[in-house]
Short mmCIF file of C-alpha atoms and ligand atoms in Angstrom, two decimals:
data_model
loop_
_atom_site.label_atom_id
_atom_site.label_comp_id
_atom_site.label_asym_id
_atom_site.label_seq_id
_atom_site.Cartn_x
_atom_site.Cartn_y
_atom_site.Cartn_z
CA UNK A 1 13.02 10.85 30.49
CA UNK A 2 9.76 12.69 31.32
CA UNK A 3 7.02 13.34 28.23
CA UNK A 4 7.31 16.17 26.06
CA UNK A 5 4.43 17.96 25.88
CA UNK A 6 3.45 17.46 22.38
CA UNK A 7 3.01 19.69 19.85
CA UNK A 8 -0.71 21.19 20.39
CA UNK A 9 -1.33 18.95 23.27
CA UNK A 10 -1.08 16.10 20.53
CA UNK A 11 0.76 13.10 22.10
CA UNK A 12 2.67 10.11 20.98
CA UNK A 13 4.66 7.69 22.44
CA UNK A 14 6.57 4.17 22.06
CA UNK A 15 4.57 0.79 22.74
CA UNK A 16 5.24 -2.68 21.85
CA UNK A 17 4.18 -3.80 18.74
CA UNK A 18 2.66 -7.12 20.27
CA UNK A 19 0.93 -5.45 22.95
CA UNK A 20 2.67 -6.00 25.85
CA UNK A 21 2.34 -3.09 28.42
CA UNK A 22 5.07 -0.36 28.90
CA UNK A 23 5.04 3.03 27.11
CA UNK A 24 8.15 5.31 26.45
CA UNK A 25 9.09 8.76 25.04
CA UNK A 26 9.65 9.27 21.35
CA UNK A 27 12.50 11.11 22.68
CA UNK A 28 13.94 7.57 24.85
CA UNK A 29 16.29 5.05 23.27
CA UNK A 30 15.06 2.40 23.10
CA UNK A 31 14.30 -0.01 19.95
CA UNK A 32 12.86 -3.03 21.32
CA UNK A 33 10.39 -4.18 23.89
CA UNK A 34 11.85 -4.98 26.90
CA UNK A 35 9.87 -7.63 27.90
CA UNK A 36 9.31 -9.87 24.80
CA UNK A 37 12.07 -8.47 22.30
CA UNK A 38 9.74 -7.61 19.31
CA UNK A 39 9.61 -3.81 17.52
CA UNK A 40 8.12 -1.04 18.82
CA UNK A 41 5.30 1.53 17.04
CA UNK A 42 4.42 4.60 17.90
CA UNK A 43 1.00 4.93 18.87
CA UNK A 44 -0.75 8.37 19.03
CA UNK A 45 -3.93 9.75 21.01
CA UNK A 46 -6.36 8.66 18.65
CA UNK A 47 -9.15 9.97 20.76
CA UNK A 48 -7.29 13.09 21.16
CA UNK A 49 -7.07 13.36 17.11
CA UNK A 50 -10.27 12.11 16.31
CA UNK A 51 -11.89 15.17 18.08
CA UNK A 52 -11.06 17.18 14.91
CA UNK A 53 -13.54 15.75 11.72
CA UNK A 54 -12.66 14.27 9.32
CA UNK A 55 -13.69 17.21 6.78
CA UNK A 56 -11.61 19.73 8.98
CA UNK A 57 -8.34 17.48 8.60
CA UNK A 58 -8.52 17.37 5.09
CA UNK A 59 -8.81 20.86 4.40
CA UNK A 60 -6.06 21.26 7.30
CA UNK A 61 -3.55 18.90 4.88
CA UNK A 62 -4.84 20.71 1.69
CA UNK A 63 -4.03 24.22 2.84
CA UNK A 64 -0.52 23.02 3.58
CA UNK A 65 0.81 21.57 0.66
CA UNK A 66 3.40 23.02 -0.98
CA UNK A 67 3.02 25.92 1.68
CA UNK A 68 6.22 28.08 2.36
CA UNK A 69 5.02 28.03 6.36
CA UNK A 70 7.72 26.17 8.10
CA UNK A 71 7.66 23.29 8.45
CA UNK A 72 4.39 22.47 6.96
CA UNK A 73 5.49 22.23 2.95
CA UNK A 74 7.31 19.02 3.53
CA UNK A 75 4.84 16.30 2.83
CA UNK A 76 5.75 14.56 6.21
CA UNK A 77 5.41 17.37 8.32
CA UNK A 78 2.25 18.70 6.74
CA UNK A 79 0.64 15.90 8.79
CA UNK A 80 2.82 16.70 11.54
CA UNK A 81 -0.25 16.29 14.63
CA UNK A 82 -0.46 12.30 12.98
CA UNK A 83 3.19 12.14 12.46
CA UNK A 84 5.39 13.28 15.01
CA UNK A 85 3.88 16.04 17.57
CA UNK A 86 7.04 15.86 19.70
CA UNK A 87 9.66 17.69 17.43
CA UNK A 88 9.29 21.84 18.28
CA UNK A 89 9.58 24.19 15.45
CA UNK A 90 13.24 24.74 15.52
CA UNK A 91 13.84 21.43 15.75
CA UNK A 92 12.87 19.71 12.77
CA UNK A 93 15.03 18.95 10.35
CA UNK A 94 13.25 18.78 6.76
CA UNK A 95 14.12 19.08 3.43
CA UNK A 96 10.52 19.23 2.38
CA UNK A 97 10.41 15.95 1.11
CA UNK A 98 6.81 13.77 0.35
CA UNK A 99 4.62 15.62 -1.77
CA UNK A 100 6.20 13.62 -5.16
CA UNK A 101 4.02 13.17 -8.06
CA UNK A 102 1.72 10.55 -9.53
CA UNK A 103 2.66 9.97 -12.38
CA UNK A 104 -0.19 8.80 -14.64
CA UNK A 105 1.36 5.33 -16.83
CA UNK A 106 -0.66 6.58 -19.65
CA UNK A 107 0.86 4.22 -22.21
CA UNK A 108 1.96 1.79 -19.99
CA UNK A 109 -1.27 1.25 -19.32
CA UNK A 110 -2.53 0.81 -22.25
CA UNK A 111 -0.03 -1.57 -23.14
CA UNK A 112 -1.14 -4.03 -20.20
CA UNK A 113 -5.08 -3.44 -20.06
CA UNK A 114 -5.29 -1.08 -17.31
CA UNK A 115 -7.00 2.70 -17.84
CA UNK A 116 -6.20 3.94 -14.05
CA UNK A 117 -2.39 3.02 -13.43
CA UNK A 118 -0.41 5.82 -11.75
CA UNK A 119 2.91 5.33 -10.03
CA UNK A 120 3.96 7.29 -6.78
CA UNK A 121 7.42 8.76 -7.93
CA UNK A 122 9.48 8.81 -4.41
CA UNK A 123 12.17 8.99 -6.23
CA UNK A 124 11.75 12.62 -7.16
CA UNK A 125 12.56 13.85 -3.56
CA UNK A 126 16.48 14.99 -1.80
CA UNK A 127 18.08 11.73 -1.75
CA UNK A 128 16.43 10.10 -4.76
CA UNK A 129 14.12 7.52 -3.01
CA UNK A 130 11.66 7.43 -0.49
CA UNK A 131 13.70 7.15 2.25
CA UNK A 132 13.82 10.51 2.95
CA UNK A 133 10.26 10.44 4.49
CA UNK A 134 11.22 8.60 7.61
CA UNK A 135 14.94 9.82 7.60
CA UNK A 136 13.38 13.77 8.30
CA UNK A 137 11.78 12.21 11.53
CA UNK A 138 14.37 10.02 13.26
CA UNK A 139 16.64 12.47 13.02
CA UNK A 140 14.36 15.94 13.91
CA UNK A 141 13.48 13.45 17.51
CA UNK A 142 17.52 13.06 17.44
CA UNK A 143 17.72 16.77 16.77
CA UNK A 144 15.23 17.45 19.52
CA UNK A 145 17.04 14.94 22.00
CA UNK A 146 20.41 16.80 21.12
CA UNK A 147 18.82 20.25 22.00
CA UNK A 148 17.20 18.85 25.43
CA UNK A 149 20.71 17.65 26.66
CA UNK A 150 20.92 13.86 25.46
CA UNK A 151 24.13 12.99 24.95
CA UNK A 152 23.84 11.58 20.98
CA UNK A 153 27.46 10.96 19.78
CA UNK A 154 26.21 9.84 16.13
CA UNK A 155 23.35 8.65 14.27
CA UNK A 156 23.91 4.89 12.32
CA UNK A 157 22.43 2.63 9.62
CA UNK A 158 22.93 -0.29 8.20
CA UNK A 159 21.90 0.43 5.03
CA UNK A 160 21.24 -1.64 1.24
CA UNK A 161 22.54 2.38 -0.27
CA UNK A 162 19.56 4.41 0.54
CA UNK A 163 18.79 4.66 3.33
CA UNK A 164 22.67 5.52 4.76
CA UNK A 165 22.20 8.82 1.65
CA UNK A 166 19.00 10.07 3.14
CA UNK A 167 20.68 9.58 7.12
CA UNK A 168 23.83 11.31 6.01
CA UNK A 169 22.29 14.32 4.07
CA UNK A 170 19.36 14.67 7.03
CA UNK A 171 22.33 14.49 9.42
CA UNK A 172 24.49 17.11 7.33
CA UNK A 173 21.70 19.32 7.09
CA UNK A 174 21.76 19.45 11.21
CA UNK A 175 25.13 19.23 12.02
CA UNK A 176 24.67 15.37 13.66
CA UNK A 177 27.53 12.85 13.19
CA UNK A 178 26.77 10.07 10.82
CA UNK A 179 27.87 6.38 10.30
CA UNK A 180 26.67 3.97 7.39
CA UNK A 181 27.73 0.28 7.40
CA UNK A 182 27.64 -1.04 3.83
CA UNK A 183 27.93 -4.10 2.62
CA UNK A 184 30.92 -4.38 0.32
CA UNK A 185 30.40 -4.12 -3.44
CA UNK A 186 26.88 -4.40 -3.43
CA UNK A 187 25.45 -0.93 -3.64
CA UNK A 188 25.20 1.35 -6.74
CA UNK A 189 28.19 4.48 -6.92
CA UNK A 190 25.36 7.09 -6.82
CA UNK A 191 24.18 5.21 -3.80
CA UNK A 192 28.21 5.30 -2.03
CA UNK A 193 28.73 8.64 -3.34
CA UNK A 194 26.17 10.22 -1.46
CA UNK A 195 27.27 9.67 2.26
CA UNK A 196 30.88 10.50 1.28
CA UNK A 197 29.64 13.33 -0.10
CA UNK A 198 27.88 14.47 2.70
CA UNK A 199 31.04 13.50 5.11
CA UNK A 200 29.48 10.29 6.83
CA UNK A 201 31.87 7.81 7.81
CA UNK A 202 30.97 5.10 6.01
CA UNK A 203 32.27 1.92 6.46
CA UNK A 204 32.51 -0.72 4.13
CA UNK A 205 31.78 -3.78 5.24
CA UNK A 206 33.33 -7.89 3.65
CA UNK A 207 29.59 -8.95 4.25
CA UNK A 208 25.79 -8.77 3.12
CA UNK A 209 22.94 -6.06 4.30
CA UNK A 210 22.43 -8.80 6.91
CA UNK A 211 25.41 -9.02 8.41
CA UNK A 212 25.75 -4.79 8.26
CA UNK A 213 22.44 -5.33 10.41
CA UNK A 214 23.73 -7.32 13.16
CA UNK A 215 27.03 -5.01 14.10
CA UNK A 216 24.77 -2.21 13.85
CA UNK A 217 22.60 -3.64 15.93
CA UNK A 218 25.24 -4.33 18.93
CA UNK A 219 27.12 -0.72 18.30
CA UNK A 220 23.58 0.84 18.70
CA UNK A 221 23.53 -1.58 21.86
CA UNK A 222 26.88 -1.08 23.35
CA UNK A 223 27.98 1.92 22.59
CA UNK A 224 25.34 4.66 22.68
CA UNK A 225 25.27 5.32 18.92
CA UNK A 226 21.26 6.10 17.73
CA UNK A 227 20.10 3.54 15.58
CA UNK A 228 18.32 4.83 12.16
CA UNK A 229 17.36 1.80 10.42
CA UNK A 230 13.93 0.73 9.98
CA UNK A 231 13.39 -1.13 13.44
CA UNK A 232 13.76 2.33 14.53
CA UNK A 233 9.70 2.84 14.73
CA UNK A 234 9.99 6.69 14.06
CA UNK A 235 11.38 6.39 10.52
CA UNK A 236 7.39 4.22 10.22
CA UNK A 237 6.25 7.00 11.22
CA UNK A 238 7.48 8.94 8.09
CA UNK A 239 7.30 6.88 5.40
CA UNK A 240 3.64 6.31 6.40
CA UNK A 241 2.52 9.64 4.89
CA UNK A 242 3.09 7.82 1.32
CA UNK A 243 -0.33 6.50 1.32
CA UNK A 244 -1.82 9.35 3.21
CA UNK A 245 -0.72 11.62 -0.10
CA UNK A 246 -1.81 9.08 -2.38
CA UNK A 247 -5.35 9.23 -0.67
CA UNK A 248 -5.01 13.11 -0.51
CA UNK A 249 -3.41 13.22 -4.43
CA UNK A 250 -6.61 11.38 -5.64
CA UNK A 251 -8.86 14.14 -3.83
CA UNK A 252 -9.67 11.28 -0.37
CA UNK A 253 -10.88 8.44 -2.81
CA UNK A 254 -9.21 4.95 -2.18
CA UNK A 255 -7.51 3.11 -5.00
CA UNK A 256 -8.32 -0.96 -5.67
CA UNK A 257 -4.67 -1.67 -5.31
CA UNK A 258 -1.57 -0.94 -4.03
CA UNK A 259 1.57 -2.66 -5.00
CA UNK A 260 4.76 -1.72 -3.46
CA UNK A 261 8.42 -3.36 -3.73
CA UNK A 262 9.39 -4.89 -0.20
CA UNK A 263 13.29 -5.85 1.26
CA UNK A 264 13.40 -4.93 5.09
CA UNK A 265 9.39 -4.59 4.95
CA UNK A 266 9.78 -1.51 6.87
CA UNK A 267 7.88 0.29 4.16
CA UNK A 268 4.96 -1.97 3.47
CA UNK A 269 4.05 -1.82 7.17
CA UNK A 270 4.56 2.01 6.94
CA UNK A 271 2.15 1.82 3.50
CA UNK A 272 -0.80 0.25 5.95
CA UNK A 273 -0.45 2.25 9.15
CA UNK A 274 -0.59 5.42 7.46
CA UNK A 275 -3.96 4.00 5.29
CA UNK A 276 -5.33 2.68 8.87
CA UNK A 277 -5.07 5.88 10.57
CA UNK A 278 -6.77 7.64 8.00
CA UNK A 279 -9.42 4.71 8.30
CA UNK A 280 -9.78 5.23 11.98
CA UNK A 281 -9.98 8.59 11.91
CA UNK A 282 -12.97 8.83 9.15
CA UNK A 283 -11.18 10.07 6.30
CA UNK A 284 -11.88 7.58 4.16
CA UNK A 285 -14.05 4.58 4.74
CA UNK A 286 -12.90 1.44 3.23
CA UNK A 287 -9.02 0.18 2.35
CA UNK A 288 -7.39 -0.82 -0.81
CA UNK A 289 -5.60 -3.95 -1.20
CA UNK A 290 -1.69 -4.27 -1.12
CA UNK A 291 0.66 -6.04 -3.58
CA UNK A 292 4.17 -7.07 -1.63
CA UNK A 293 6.54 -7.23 -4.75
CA UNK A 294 9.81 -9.26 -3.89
CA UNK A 295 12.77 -10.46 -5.86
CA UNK A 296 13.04 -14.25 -6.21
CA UNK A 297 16.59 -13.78 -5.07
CA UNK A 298 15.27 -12.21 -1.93
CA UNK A 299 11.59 -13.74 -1.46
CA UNK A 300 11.32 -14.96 2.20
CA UNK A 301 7.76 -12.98 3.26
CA UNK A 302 6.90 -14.49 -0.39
CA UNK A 303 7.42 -17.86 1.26
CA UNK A 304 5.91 -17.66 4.29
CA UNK A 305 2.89 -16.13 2.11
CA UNK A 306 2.60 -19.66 0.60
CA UNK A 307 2.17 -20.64 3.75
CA UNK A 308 -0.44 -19.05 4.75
CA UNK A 309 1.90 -16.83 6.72
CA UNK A 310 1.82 -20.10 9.03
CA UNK A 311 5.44 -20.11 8.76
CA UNK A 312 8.83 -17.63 8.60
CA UNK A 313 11.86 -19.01 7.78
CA UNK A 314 15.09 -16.19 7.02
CA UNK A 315 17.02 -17.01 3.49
CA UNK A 316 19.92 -16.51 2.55
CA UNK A 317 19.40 -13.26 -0.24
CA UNK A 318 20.93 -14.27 -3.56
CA UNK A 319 22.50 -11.31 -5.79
CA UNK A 320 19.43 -9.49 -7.11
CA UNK A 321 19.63 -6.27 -9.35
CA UNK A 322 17.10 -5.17 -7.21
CA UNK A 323 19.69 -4.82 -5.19
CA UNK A 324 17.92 -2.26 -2.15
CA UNK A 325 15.45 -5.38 -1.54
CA UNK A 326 18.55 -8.24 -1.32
CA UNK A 327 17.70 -9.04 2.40
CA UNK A 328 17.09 -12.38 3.70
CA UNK A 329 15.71 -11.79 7.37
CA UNK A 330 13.65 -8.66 6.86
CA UNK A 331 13.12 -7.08 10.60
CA UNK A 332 9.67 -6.26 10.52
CA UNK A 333 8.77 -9.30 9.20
CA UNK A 334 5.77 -9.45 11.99
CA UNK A 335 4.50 -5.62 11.23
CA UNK A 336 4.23 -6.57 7.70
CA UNK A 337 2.29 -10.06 7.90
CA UNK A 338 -0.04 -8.07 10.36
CA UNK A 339 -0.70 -5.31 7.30
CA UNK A 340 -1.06 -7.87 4.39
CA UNK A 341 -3.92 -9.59 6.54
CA UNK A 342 -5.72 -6.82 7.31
CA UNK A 343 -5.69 -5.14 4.02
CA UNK A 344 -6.54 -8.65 2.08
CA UNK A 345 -2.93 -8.91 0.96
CA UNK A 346 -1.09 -10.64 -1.31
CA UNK A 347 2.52 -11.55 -2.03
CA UNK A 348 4.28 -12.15 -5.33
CA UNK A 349 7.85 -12.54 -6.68
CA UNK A 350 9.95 -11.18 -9.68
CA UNK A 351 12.70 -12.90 -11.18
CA UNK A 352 15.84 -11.29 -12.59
CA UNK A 353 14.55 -11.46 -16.27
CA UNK A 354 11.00 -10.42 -15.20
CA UNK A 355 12.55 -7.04 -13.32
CA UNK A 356 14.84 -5.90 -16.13
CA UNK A 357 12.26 -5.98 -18.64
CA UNK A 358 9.68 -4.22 -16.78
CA UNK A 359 11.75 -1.69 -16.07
CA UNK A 360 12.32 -1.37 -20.08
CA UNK A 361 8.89 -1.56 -20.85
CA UNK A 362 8.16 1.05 -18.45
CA UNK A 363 11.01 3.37 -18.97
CA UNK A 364 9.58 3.20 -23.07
CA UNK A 365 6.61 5.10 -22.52
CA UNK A 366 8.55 7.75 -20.23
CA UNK A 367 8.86 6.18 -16.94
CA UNK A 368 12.69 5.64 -15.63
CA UNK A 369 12.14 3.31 -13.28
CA UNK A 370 14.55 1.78 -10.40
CA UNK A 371 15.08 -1.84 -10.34
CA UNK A 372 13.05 -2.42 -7.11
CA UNK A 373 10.00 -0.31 -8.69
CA UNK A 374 10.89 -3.24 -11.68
CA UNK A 375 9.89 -5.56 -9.37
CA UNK A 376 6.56 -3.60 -8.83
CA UNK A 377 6.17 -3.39 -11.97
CA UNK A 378 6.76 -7.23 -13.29
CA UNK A 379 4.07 -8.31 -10.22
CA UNK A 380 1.62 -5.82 -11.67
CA UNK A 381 2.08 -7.73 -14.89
CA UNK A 382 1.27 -10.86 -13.57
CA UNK A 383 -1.65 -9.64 -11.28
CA UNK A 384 -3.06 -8.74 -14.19
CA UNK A 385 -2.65 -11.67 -16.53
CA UNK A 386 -3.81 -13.57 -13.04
CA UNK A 387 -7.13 -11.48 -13.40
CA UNK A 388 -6.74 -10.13 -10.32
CA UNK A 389 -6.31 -6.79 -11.19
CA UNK A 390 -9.19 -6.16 -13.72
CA UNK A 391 -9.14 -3.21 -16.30
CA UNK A 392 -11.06 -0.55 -14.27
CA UNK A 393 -9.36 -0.61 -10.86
CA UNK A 394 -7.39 2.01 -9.80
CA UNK A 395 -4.04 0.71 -9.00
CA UNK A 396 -1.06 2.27 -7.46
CA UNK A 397 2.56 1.42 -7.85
CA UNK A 398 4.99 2.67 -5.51
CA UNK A 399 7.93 3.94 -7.25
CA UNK A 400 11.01 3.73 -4.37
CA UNK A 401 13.59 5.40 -6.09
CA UNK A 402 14.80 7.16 -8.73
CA UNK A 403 15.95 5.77 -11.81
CA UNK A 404 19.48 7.63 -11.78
CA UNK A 405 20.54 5.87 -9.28
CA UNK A 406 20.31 2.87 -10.98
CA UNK A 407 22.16 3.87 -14.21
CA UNK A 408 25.03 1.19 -14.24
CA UNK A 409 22.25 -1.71 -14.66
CA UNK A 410 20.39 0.66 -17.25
CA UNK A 411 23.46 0.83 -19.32
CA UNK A 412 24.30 -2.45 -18.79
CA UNK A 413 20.52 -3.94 -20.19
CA UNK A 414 20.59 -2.26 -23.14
CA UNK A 415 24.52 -2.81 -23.93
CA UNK A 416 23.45 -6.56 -23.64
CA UNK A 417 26.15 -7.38 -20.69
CA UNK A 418 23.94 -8.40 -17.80
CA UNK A 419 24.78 -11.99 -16.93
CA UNK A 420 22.12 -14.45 -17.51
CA UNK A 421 19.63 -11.78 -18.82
CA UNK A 422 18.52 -11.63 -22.13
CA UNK A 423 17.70 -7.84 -23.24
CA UNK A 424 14.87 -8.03 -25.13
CA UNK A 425 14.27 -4.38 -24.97
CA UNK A 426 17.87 -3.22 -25.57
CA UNK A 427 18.45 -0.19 -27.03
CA UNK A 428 22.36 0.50 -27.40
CA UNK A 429 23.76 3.51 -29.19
CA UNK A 430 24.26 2.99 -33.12
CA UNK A 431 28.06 3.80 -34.35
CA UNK A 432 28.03 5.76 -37.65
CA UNK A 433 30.72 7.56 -38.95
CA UNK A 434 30.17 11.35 -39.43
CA UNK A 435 28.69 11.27 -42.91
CA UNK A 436 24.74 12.61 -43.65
CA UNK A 437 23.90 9.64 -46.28
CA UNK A 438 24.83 7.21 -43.64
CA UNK A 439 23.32 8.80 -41.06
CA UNK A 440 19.91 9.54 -43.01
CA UNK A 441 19.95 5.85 -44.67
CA UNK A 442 20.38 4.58 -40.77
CA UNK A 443 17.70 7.20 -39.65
CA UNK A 444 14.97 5.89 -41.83
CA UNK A 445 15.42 2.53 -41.19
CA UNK A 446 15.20 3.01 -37.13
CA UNK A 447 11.95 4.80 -37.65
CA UNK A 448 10.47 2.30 -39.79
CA UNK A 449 11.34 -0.02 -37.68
CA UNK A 450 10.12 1.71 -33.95
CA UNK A 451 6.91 2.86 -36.71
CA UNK A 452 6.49 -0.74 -37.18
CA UNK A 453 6.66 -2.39 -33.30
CA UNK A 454 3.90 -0.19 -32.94
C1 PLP B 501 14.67 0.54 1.14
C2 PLP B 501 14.18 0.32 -0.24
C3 PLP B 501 13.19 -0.62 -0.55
C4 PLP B 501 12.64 -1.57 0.46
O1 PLP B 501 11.95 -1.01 1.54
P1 PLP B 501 11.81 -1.89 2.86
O2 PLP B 501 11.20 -0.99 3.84
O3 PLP B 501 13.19 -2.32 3.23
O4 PLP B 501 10.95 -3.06 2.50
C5 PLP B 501 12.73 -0.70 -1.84
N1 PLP B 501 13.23 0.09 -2.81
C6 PLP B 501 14.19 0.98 -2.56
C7 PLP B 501 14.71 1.80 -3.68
C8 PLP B 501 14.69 1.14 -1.27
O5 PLP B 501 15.66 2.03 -1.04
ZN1 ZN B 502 6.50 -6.88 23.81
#
């Protein structure tokens, strides 16, 4: 498959992420490196890029946000020359995702000691989490492929809920066959009801995320179907704009910390290339550090942290409400040790208790909050009883998803019926019958009481 040439003369193109040699088309399929098995990355002409200064790229990226120009108002897209300069025009397929909010935790803050906490709401975006930042480029390249004669008979994930709802509404919104492979009973009905909705086939699958992962794996292998899961390097490519709009949100200047919820690692690797490339090409000068937040349930890159990252060793992912990050033998495992090192990294782990009641804390001062982001959230509160974090660093929490899709476990906490948690910040609905002294007597006695936490 010859080059395409790139958008502007801007080129990209596949390479192994270990550096052996070999380079191939963002528009071949291929997943792995030939020669020693490990994930691709897409590298781009940095030399090429870094003619263009610094100052020049930033107003470039400010002019375009929220622009109506096609296809620059999607948050990915608007950094389309760093992104993915291989996709024409007509080609991409975009919902004009990115761009979410920070939200500044103004009382959440408070509560905990820290003056500069924001979180980065992916959540507020098509599909409800930030999936949809890599799921607009796999499947424009797929899009592109289609329209230069590749024969592409469907797109496919494996998928812990969101990442088959951004593939099937990306691949609804172009007209591309999808497939999801879920893992039976252990994704939330928002999450299922958003790939039937959007006519996927979705198969449900008598197994864990992991073993989804491995029959994708060999249909993507056997049978021609393009793989959209995470060891797909172009969806990196994506979700790697998250820090470059954090960095662009806060007007270029670099936050202390990061701290973002990690399953697949697919996203904290995406988190550091996207800060590195912004490094390398003088936009900012110096890196923040990154928090990796993992369930206990789910912990192994928290293990192999204890190590020293001397050691990986897969688990076996208990049940987790958390339940996007219950993998055992994340796949890019290697990309993500390689980003905690360089950015002076650190791992830490929630338990089940420790999740559900950050989320609670958080969603009380107006936050609603995802379990995964709970996760976040519950390492943030131990980074900072740790010392680590100190009261006047800027610190970031990636928010993955929305909160709505996550409902089920909301009503559950505060109706007291989640096994083996306690809810210490329940809040379930008072019965009354329909009478005004009652209701007033019941009235006063809430306030006084919320008057009195305070
Ligand atoms: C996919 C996902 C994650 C984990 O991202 P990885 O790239 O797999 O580490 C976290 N939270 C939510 C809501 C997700 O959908
Ligand atoms: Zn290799």
């Amino acid at each position: 498959m010859p080059d395409r040439e790139g958008f502007k003369g801007y080129r990209a193109w596949f390479e192994c992420f270990r550096g052996c040699s070999g380079r191939w088309a963002l528009t071949e399929i291929i997943y792995r490196c030939p020669r020693c098995e490990g994930l691709l990355t897409v590298q781009h002409d940095m030399e090429r890029l870094k003619k263009t200064p610094p100052r020049e790229w930033k107003n470039l990226f400010d002019d375009r946000m929220h622009t109506t120009v096609w296809p620059y108002g999607s948050g990915v897209w608007g950094k389309r020359e760093l992104v993915c300069p291989v996709v024409g025009d007509e080609q991409v397929v975009s919902m004009y995702e990115g761009n979410t909010n920070l939200f500044w935790a103004r009382r959440l803050g408070e509560e905990i000691g820290l003056e500069d906490l924001w979180l980065k709401l992916c959540g507020n975006t098509h599909t409800g989490s930030f999936k949809d930042l890599g799921m607009t480029v796999l499947v424009s390249v797929v899009n592109q492929m289609i329209h230069d004669g590749v024969e592409v008979p469907a797109v496919a994930c494996a998928s812990t809920g969101d990442t088959s709802a951004a593939l099937a509404a990306y691949a609804a919104y172009a007209g591309i066959p999808a497939v999801v492979l879920l893992p039976k009973g252990k994704i939330s009905i928002p999450q299922l009801v958003q790939p039937l909705a959007h006519g996927a086939i979705t198969l449900s699958l008598e197994t864990d995320f992991d073993g989804c992962m491995e029959i994708v794996q060999e249909i993507a292998e056997r049978d021609g179907i393009y793989l959209a899961n995470s060891m797909n390097s172009l969806r990196i490519e994506g979700q790697k704009t998250v820090g470059m709009e954090i960095l662009q949100q806060f007007d270029w200047k670099v936050p202390d910390w990061i701290i973002i919820p990690g399953g697949n690692l697919g996203n904290v690797s995406a988190l550091g290339k996207g800060l590195l490339d912004f490094l390398e090409l003088g936009i900012i000068d110096r890196l923040p550090r990154i928090a990796c937040a993992q369930a206990e349930h789910a912990n192994p890159l928290y293990r192999s942290y204890q190590s020293g990252f001397e050691t990986f060793e897969p688990v076996r992912a208990q049940p987790t409400l958390a339940s996007a990050i219950q993998i055992g033998n994340p796949v890019s495992i290697d990309k993500a040790v390689d980003t905690l090192r360089r950015f002076d990294g650190i791992v830490e782990q929630a338990s089940e208790q420790e999740l559900a009641d950050a989320v609670a804390q958080a969603d009380r001062t107006g936050l609603f909050t995802c379990p995964h982001t709970g996760v976040a959230l519950a390492v943030l509160l131990k980074l900072v009883a740790r010392g680590l974090i100190r009261p006047e660093h800027r610190t970031v929490v990636i928010s993955t998803a929305h909160g709505l899709k996550f409902t089920d476990f909301k009503v559950r906490y505060h109706s007291e019926q989640l096994e083996g948690i306690r809810s210490t910040r329940g809040n379930a609905p008072i019965e009354l019958p329909a009478d005004y002294g009652k209701v007033r007597d019941e009235l006063f006695r809430q306030i006084e009481r919320r008057l009195g936490a305070n």
